[in-house]
Amino acid sequence: MLSIVIPSYKDPLLHKTIDSLLENAIGEIEIIAVLDGYWPKSRVKEDPRVRILHLGRNRGMRRAINAGVDIARGEYIMRTDEHC
């Protein structure tokens, strides 16, 4: 399984990135959206392959990435930006 970590801080393209990853995935994936001290205006897509990790306050990109990696279940880990 591939774990995809997406650190996010108030980027409006997070939803489109998640949708694109889900639509184009080949094989088993999990997407870990790490919300770095904020909640998006609209809900993140409910899908069993998507996990949300909310950091209570803004901790910065490096800590957000590390927090996502800490809960990843995949054999492989990929990190991407929310606007890709």
PDB file of N, CA and C in Angstrom:
ATOM      1  N   MET A   1       0.845  -1.176   0.000  1.00  0.00           N
ATOM      2  CA  MET A   1       0.000   0.000   0.000  1.00  0.00           C
ATOM      3  C   MET A   1       0.892   1.243   0.000  1.00  0.00           C
ATOM      4  N   LEU A   2       0.403   2.274  -0.666  1.00  0.00           N
ATOM      5  CA  LEU A   2       1.077   3.573  -0.721  1.00  0.00           C
ATOM      6  C   LEU A   2       0.331   4.552   0.173  1.00  0.00           C
ATOM      7  N   SER A   3       1.017   5.172   1.107  1.00  0.00           N
ATOM      8  CA  SER A   3       0.446   6.234   1.942  1.00  0.00           C
ATOM      9  C   SER A   3       0.865   7.574   1.355  1.00  0.00           C
ATOM     10  N   ILE A   4      -0.108   8.438   1.121  1.00  0.00           N
ATOM     11  CA  ILE A   4       0.159   9.755   0.558  1.00  0.00           C
ATOM     12  C   ILE A   4      -0.145  10.798   1.622  1.00  0.00           C
ATOM     13  N   VAL A   5       0.873  11.523   2.047  1.00  0.00           N
ATOM     14  CA  VAL A   5       0.727  12.541   3.084  1.00  0.00           C
ATOM     15  C   VAL A   5       0.613  13.905   2.414  1.00  0.00           C
ATOM     16  N   ILE A   6      -0.431  14.642   2.784  1.00  0.00           N
ATOM     17  CA  ILE A   6      -0.651  15.981   2.234  1.00  0.00           C
ATOM     18  C   ILE A   6      -0.709  16.973   3.396  1.00  0.00           C
ATOM     19  N   PRO A   7       0.389  17.688   3.676  1.00  0.00           N
ATOM     20  CA  PRO A   7       0.321  18.734   4.699  1.00  0.00           C
ATOM     21  C   PRO A   7      -0.459  19.911   4.138  1.00  0.00           C
ATOM     22  N   SER A   8      -1.391  20.449   4.916  1.00  0.00           N
ATOM     23  CA  SER A   8      -2.248  21.512   4.389  1.00  0.00           C
ATOM     24  C   SER A   8      -2.422  22.637   5.396  1.00  0.00           C
ATOM     25  N   TYR A   9      -2.274  23.847   4.887  1.00  0.00           N
ATOM     26  CA  TYR A   9      -2.566  25.024   5.700  1.00  0.00           C
ATOM     27  C   TYR A   9      -3.343  26.022   4.846  1.00  0.00           C
ATOM     28  N   LYS A  10      -4.653  25.977   4.963  1.00  0.00           N
ATOM     29  CA  LYS A  10      -5.566  26.925   4.315  1.00  0.00           C
ATOM     30  C   LYS A  10      -5.424  27.001   2.797  1.00  0.00           C
ATOM     31  N   ASP A  11      -5.162  25.891   2.138  1.00  0.00           N
ATOM     32  CA  ASP A  11      -5.065  25.890   0.680  1.00  0.00           C
ATOM     33  C   ASP A  11      -6.405  25.470   0.093  1.00  0.00           C
ATOM     34  N   PRO A  12      -6.998  26.292  -0.767  1.00  0.00           N
ATOM     35  CA  PRO A  12      -8.318  25.976  -1.326  1.00  0.00           C
ATOM     36  C   PRO A  12      -8.306  24.805  -2.314  1.00  0.00           C
ATOM     37  N   LEU A  13      -7.151  24.323  -2.716  1.00  0.00           N
ATOM     38  CA  LEU A  13      -7.076  23.244  -3.694  1.00  0.00           C
ATOM     39  C   LEU A  13      -6.930  21.860  -3.064  1.00  0.00           C
ATOM     40  N   LEU A  14      -6.998  21.763  -1.757  1.00  0.00           N
ATOM     41  CA  LEU A  14      -6.860  20.474  -1.088  1.00  0.00           C
ATOM     42  C   LEU A  14      -7.890  19.478  -1.601  1.00  0.00           C
ATOM     43  N   HIS A  15      -9.145  19.900  -1.728  1.00  0.00           N
ATOM     44  CA  HIS A  15     -10.212  18.994  -2.160  1.00  0.00           C
ATOM     45  C   HIS A  15      -9.969  18.467  -3.570  1.00  0.00           C
ATOM     46  N   LYS A  16      -9.543  19.332  -4.470  1.00  0.00           N
ATOM     47  CA  LYS A  16      -9.271  18.904  -5.844  1.00  0.00           C
ATOM     48  C   LYS A  16      -8.109  17.921  -5.893  1.00  0.00           C
ATOM     49  N   THR A  17      -7.103  18.141  -5.086  1.00  0.00           N
ATOM     50  CA  THR A  17      -5.958  17.234  -5.045  1.00  0.00           C
ATOM     51  C   THR A  17      -6.387  15.859  -4.557  1.00  0.00           C
ATOM     52  N   ILE A  18      -7.168  15.812  -3.495  1.00  0.00           N
ATOM     53  CA  ILE A  18      -7.653  14.524  -2.977  1.00  0.00           C
ATOM     54  C   ILE A  18      -8.505  13.820  -4.019  1.00  0.00           C
ATOM     55  N   ASP A  19      -9.425  14.547  -4.649  1.00  0.00           N
ATOM     56  CA  ASP A  19     -10.277  13.951  -5.689  1.00  0.00           C
ATOM     57  C   ASP A  19      -9.440  13.380  -6.826  1.00  0.00           C
ATOM     58  N   SER A  20      -8.438  14.117  -7.256  1.00  0.00           N
ATOM     59  CA  SER A  20      -7.590  13.667  -8.353  1.00  0.00           C
ATOM     60  C   SER A  20      -6.810  12.409  -7.972  1.00  0.00           C
ATOM     61  N   LEU A  21      -6.273  12.375  -6.761  1.00  0.00           N
ATOM     62  CA  LEU A  21      -5.542  11.187  -6.314  1.00  0.00           C
ATOM     63  C   LEU A  21      -6.455   9.964  -6.264  1.00  0.00           C
ATOM     64  N   LEU A  22      -7.674  10.147  -5.767  1.00  0.00           N
ATOM     65  CA  LEU A  22      -8.615   9.032  -5.680  1.00  0.00           C
ATOM     66  C   LEU A  22      -9.009   8.534  -7.064  1.00  0.00           C
ATOM     67  N   GLU A  23      -9.239   9.449  -7.985  1.00  0.00           N
ATOM     68  CA  GLU A  23      -9.669   9.080  -9.332  1.00  0.00           C
ATOM     69  C   GLU A  23      -8.561   8.387 -10.125  1.00  0.00           C
ATOM     70  N   ASN A  24      -7.318   8.751  -9.892  1.00  0.00           N
ATOM     71  CA  ASN A  24      -6.207   8.248 -10.697  1.00  0.00           C
ATOM     72  C   ASN A  24      -5.385   7.159 -10.033  1.00  0.00           C
ATOM     73  N   ALA A  25      -5.781   6.748  -8.853  1.00  0.00           N
ATOM     74  CA  ALA A  25      -5.007   5.750  -8.116  1.00  0.00           C
ATOM     75  C   ALA A  25      -5.075   4.388  -8.792  1.00  0.00           C
ATOM     76  N   ILE A  26      -3.937   3.763  -8.861  1.00  0.00           N
ATOM     77  CA  ILE A  26      -3.846   2.379  -9.320  1.00  0.00           C
ATOM     78  C   ILE A  26      -3.296   1.591  -8.142  1.00  0.00           C
ATOM     79  N   GLY A  27      -4.048   0.639  -7.677  1.00  0.00           N
ATOM     80  CA  GLY A  27      -3.614  -0.119  -6.506  1.00  0.00           C
ATOM     81  C   GLY A  27      -4.167   0.482  -5.225  1.00  0.00           C
ATOM     82  N   GLU A  28      -3.690  -0.049  -4.130  1.00  0.00           N
ATOM     83  CA  GLU A  28      -4.195   0.340  -2.817  1.00  0.00           C
ATOM     84  C   GLU A  28      -3.457   1.570  -2.293  1.00  0.00           C
ATOM     85  N   ILE A  29      -4.230   2.594  -1.899  1.00  0.00           N
ATOM     86  CA  ILE A  29      -3.647   3.813  -1.346  1.00  0.00           C
ATOM     87  C   ILE A  29      -4.390   4.228  -0.087  1.00  0.00           C
ATOM     88  N   GLU A  30      -3.733   5.055   0.685  1.00  0.00           N
ATOM     89  CA  GLU A  30      -4.396   5.813   1.749  1.00  0.00           C
ATOM     90  C   GLU A  30      -3.886   7.240   1.621  1.00  0.00           C
ATOM     91  N   ILE A  31      -4.797   8.171   1.768  1.00  0.00           N
ATOM     92  CA  ILE A  31      -4.447   9.588   1.711  1.00  0.00           C
ATOM     93  C   ILE A  31      -4.590  10.140   3.119  1.00  0.00           C
ATOM     94  N   ILE A  32      -3.537  10.768   3.593  1.00  0.00           N
ATOM     95  CA  ILE A  32      -3.555  11.373   4.926  1.00  0.00           C
ATOM     96  C   ILE A  32      -3.455  12.880   4.737  1.00  0.00           C
ATOM     97  N   ALA A  33      -4.574  13.567   4.928  1.00  0.00           N
ATOM     98  CA  ALA A  33      -4.594  15.027   4.861  1.00  0.00           C
ATOM     99  C   ALA A  33      -4.311  15.553   6.263  1.00  0.00           C
ATOM    100  N   VAL A  34      -3.204  16.251   6.411  1.00  0.00           N
ATOM    101  CA  VAL A  34      -2.816  16.788   7.716  1.00  0.00           C
ATOM    102  C   VAL A  34      -3.211  18.260   7.737  1.00  0.00           C
ATOM    103  N   LEU A  35      -4.244  18.568   8.502  1.00  0.00           N
ATOM    104  CA  LEU A  35      -4.745  19.936   8.609  1.00  0.00           C
ATOM    105  C   LEU A  35      -3.965  20.631   9.719  1.00  0.00           C
ATOM    106  N   ASP A  36      -3.119  21.555   9.317  1.00  0.00           N
ATOM    107  CA  ASP A  36      -2.162  22.187  10.229  1.00  0.00           C
ATOM    108  C   ASP A  36      -2.792  23.385  10.938  1.00  0.00           C
ATOM    109  N   GLY A  37      -3.640  23.085  11.921  1.00  0.00           N
ATOM    110  CA  GLY A  37      -4.199  24.130  12.761  1.00  0.00           C
ATOM    111  C   GLY A  37      -5.400  24.857  12.191  1.00  0.00           C
ATOM    112  N   TYR A  38      -6.107  24.260  11.248  1.00  0.00           N
ATOM    113  CA  TYR A  38      -7.306  24.891  10.694  1.00  0.00           C
ATOM    114  C   TYR A  38      -8.269  23.806  10.245  1.00  0.00           C
ATOM    115  N   TRP A  39      -9.529  24.199  10.014  1.00  0.00           N
ATOM    116  CA  TRP A  39     -10.529  23.321   9.399  1.00  0.00           C
ATOM    117  C   TRP A  39     -10.935  23.952   8.072  1.00  0.00           C
ATOM    118  N   PRO A  40     -11.005  23.180   6.990  1.00  0.00           N
ATOM    119  CA  PRO A  40     -11.429  23.754   5.703  1.00  0.00           C
ATOM    120  C   PRO A  40     -12.894  24.174   5.757  1.00  0.00           C
ATOM    121  N   LYS A  41     -13.274  25.086   4.877  1.00  0.00           N
ATOM    122  CA  LYS A  41     -14.655  25.588   4.845  1.00  0.00           C
ATOM    123  C   LYS A  41     -15.648  24.502   4.478  1.00  0.00           C
ATOM    124  N   SER A  42     -15.261  23.603   3.581  1.00  0.00           N
ATOM    125  CA  SER A  42     -16.138  22.488   3.233  1.00  0.00           C
ATOM    126  C   SER A  42     -15.487  21.179   3.661  1.00  0.00           C
ATOM    127  N   ARG A  43     -16.319  20.181   3.885  1.00  0.00           N
ATOM    128  CA  ARG A  43     -15.824  18.889   4.362  1.00  0.00           C
ATOM    129  C   ARG A  43     -14.928  18.211   3.340  1.00  0.00           C
ATOM    130  N   VAL A  44     -13.948  17.519   3.826  1.00  0.00           N
ATOM    131  CA  VAL A  44     -13.092  16.702   2.973  1.00  0.00           C
ATOM    132  C   VAL A  44     -13.898  15.466   2.582  1.00  0.00           C
ATOM    133  N   LYS A  45     -13.719  15.020   1.344  1.00  0.00           N
ATOM    134  CA  LYS A  45     -14.473  13.895   0.807  1.00  0.00           C
ATOM    135  C   LYS A  45     -14.408  12.686   1.741  1.00  0.00           C
ATOM    136  N   GLU A  46     -15.583  12.124   2.000  1.00  0.00           N
ATOM    137  CA  GLU A  46     -15.642  10.925   2.825  1.00  0.00           C
ATOM    138  C   GLU A  46     -15.383   9.722   1.942  1.00  0.00           C
ATOM    139  N   ASP A  47     -14.300   9.035   2.220  1.00  0.00           N
ATOM    140  CA  ASP A  47     -13.882   7.867   1.457  1.00  0.00           C
ATOM    141  C   ASP A  47     -13.039   7.037   2.410  1.00  0.00           C
ATOM    142  N   PRO A  48     -13.185   5.732   2.381  1.00  0.00           N
ATOM    143  CA  PRO A  48     -12.399   4.907   3.316  1.00  0.00           C
ATOM    144  C   PRO A  48     -10.893   5.015   3.103  1.00  0.00           C
ATOM    145  N   ARG A  49     -10.477   5.528   1.949  1.00  0.00           N
ATOM    146  CA  ARG A  49      -9.040   5.675   1.672  1.00  0.00           C
ATOM    147  C   ARG A  49      -8.486   7.005   2.169  1.00  0.00           C
ATOM    148  N   VAL A  50      -9.348   7.883   2.688  1.00  0.00           N
ATOM    149  CA  VAL A  50      -8.926   9.219   3.131  1.00  0.00           C
ATOM    150  C   VAL A  50      -8.979   9.288   4.652  1.00  0.00           C
ATOM    151  N   ARG A  51      -7.872   9.710   5.235  1.00  0.00           N
ATOM    152  CA  ARG A  51      -7.797   9.924   6.679  1.00  0.00           C
ATOM    153  C   ARG A  51      -7.462  11.386   6.924  1.00  0.00           C
ATOM    154  N   ILE A  52      -8.087  11.955   7.934  1.00  0.00           N
ATOM    155  CA  ILE A  52      -7.857  13.351   8.307  1.00  0.00           C
ATOM    156  C   ILE A  52      -7.122  13.370   9.642  1.00  0.00           C
ATOM    157  N   LEU A  53      -6.041  14.125   9.676  1.00  0.00           N
ATOM    158  CA  LEU A  53      -5.300  14.334  10.920  1.00  0.00           C
ATOM    159  C   LEU A  53      -5.303  15.836  11.167  1.00  0.00           C
ATOM    160  N   HIS A  54      -5.931  16.258  12.245  1.00  0.00           N
ATOM    161  CA  HIS A  54      -6.003  17.686  12.569  1.00  0.00           C
ATOM    162  C   HIS A  54      -5.012  17.995  13.684  1.00  0.00           C
ATOM    163  N   LEU A  55      -4.103  18.923  13.402  1.00  0.00           N
ATOM    164  CA  LEU A  55      -3.186  19.398  14.431  1.00  0.00           C
ATOM    165  C   LEU A  55      -3.869  20.573  15.102  1.00  0.00           C
ATOM    166  N   GLY A  56      -3.949  20.575  16.395  1.00  0.00           N
ATOM    167  CA  GLY A  56      -4.706  21.583  17.129  1.00  0.00           C
ATOM    168  C   GLY A  56      -4.318  23.018  16.831  1.00  0.00           C
ATOM    169  N   ARG A  57      -3.063  23.233  16.521  1.00  0.00           N
ATOM    170  CA  ARG A  57      -2.603  24.579  16.186  1.00  0.00           C
ATOM    171  C   ARG A  57      -1.580  24.456  15.068  1.00  0.00           C
ATOM    172  N   ASN A  58      -1.257  25.536  14.443  1.00  0.00           N
ATOM    173  CA  ASN A  58      -0.300  25.522  13.347  1.00  0.00           C
ATOM    174  C   ASN A  58       1.080  25.156  13.879  1.00  0.00           C
ATOM    175  N   ARG A  59       1.647  24.113  13.297  1.00  0.00           N
ATOM    176  CA  ARG A  59       2.956  23.641  13.752  1.00  0.00           C
ATOM    177  C   ARG A  59       4.015  23.695  12.666  1.00  0.00           C
ATOM    178  N   GLY A  60       3.631  24.064  11.461  1.00  0.00           N
ATOM    179  CA  GLY A  60       4.597  24.160  10.376  1.00  0.00           C
ATOM    180  C   GLY A  60       4.618  22.906   9.516  1.00  0.00           C
ATOM    181  N   MET A  61       5.138  23.088   8.312  1.00  0.00           N
ATOM    182  CA  MET A  61       5.097  22.012   7.332  1.00  0.00           C
ATOM    183  C   MET A  61       5.861  20.761   7.774  1.00  0.00           C
ATOM    184  N   ARG A  62       7.047  20.916   8.288  1.00  0.00           N
ATOM    185  CA  ARG A  62       7.860  19.755   8.672  1.00  0.00           C
ATOM    186  C   ARG A  62       7.154  18.918   9.732  1.00  0.00           C
ATOM    187  N   ARG A  63       6.603  19.553  10.740  1.00  0.00           N
ATOM    188  CA  ARG A  63       5.897  18.804  11.794  1.00  0.00           C
ATOM    189  C   ARG A  63       4.614  18.175  11.263  1.00  0.00           C
ATOM    190  N   ALA A  64       3.934  18.865  10.342  1.00  0.00           N
ATOM    191  CA  ALA A  64       2.727  18.301   9.737  1.00  0.00           C
ATOM    192  C   ALA A  64       3.073  17.048   8.938  1.00  0.00           C
ATOM    193  N   ILE A  65       4.137  17.106   8.164  1.00  0.00           N
ATOM    194  CA  ILE A  65       4.567  15.932   7.389  1.00  0.00           C
ATOM    195  C   ILE A  65       4.923  14.788   8.330  1.00  0.00           C
ATOM    196  N   ASN A  66       5.707  15.071   9.339  1.00  0.00           N
ATOM    197  CA  ASN A  66       6.113  14.027  10.285  1.00  0.00           C
ATOM    198  C   ASN A  66       4.918  13.415  11.007  1.00  0.00           C
ATOM    199  N   ALA A  67       3.924  14.226  11.343  1.00  0.00           N
ATOM    200  CA  ALA A  67       2.720  13.705  11.995  1.00  0.00           C
ATOM    201  C   ALA A  67       1.975  12.753  11.058  1.00  0.00           C
ATOM    202  N   GLY A  68       1.893  13.091   9.778  1.00  0.00           N
ATOM    203  CA  GLY A  68       1.260  12.203   8.808  1.00  0.00           C
ATOM    204  C   GLY A  68       2.025  10.912   8.636  1.00  0.00           C
ATOM    205  N   VAL A  69       3.339  11.000   8.572  1.00  0.00           N
ATOM    206  CA  VAL A  69       4.183   9.804   8.433  1.00  0.00           C
ATOM    207  C   VAL A  69       4.015   8.897   9.650  1.00  0.00           C
ATOM    208  N   ASP A  70       3.875   9.489  10.825  1.00  0.00           N
ATOM    209  CA  ASP A  70       3.740   8.703  12.057  1.00  0.00           C
ATOM    210  C   ASP A  70       2.507   7.797  12.048  1.00  0.00           C
ATOM    211  N   ILE A  71       1.440   8.208  11.374  1.00  0.00           N
ATOM    212  CA  ILE A  71       0.226   7.385  11.371  1.00  0.00           C
ATOM    213  C   ILE A  71       0.044   6.598  10.070  1.00  0.00           C
ATOM    214  N   ALA A  72       0.964   6.755   9.141  1.00  0.00           N
ATOM    215  CA  ALA A  72       0.860   6.059   7.856  1.00  0.00           C
ATOM    216  C   ALA A  72       0.939   4.550   8.056  1.00  0.00           C
ATOM    217  N   ARG A  73       0.120   3.826   7.269  1.00  0.00           N
ATOM    218  CA  ARG A  73       0.091   2.368   7.352  1.00  0.00           C
ATOM    219  C   ARG A  73       0.715   1.701   6.126  1.00  0.00           C
ATOM    220  N   GLY A  74       1.072   2.490   5.138  1.00  0.00           N
ATOM    221  CA  GLY A  74       1.589   1.926   3.901  1.00  0.00           C
ATOM    222  C   GLY A  74       3.026   1.458   3.992  1.00  0.00           C
ATOM    223  N   GLU A  75       3.372   0.579   3.079  1.00  0.00           N
ATOM    224  CA  GLU A  75       4.749   0.121   2.970  1.00  0.00           C
ATOM    225  C   GLU A  75       5.619   1.232   2.384  1.00  0.00           C
ATOM    226  N   TYR A  76       5.010   2.050   1.522  1.00  0.00           N
ATOM    227  CA  TYR A  76       5.691   3.177   0.898  1.00  0.00           C
ATOM    228  C   TYR A  76       4.964   4.455   1.287  1.00  0.00           C
ATOM    229  N   ILE A  77       5.724   5.557   1.364  1.00  0.00           N
ATOM    230  CA  ILE A  77       5.161   6.854   1.741  1.00  0.00           C
ATOM    231  C   ILE A  77       5.530   7.879   0.680  1.00  0.00           C
ATOM    232  N   MET A  78       4.532   8.655   0.287  1.00  0.00           N
ATOM    233  CA  MET A  78       4.731   9.746  -0.662  1.00  0.00           C
ATOM    234  C   MET A  78       4.183  11.010  -0.023  1.00  0.00           C
ATOM    235  N   ARG A  79       4.814  12.118  -0.294  1.00  0.00           N
ATOM    236  CA  ARG A  79       4.323  13.399   0.183  1.00  0.00           C
ATOM    237  C   ARG A  79       4.058  14.265  -1.037  1.00  0.00           C
ATOM    238  N   THR A  80       2.936  14.976  -0.991  1.00  0.00           N
ATOM    239  CA  THR A  80       2.617  15.893  -2.068  1.00  0.00           C
ATOM    240  C   THR A  80       2.023  17.164  -1.486  1.00  0.00           C
ATOM    241  N   ASP A  81       2.079  18.234  -2.256  1.00  0.00           N
ATOM    242  CA  ASP A  81       1.451  19.490  -1.841  1.00  0.00           C
ATOM    243  C   ASP A  81      -0.020  19.447  -2.189  1.00  0.00           C
ATOM    244  N   GLU A  82      -0.807  20.243  -1.509  1.00  0.00           N
ATOM    245  CA  GLU A  82      -2.251  20.233  -1.758  1.00  0.00           C
ATOM    246  C   GLU A  82      -2.632  20.954  -3.036  1.00  0.00           C
ATOM    247  N   HIS A  83      -1.724  21.611  -3.678  1.00  0.00           N
ATOM    248  CA  HIS A  83      -2.061  22.313  -4.924  1.00  0.00           C
ATOM    249  C   HIS A  83      -1.474  21.620  -6.154  1.00  0.00           C
ATOM    250  N   CYS A  84      -1.113  20.354  -6.011  1.00  0.00           N
ATOM    251  CA  CYS A  84      -0.541  19.621  -7.156  1.00  0.00           C
ATOM    252  C   CYS A  84      -1.610  18.900  -7.951  1.00  0.00           C
TER     253      CYS A  84
END
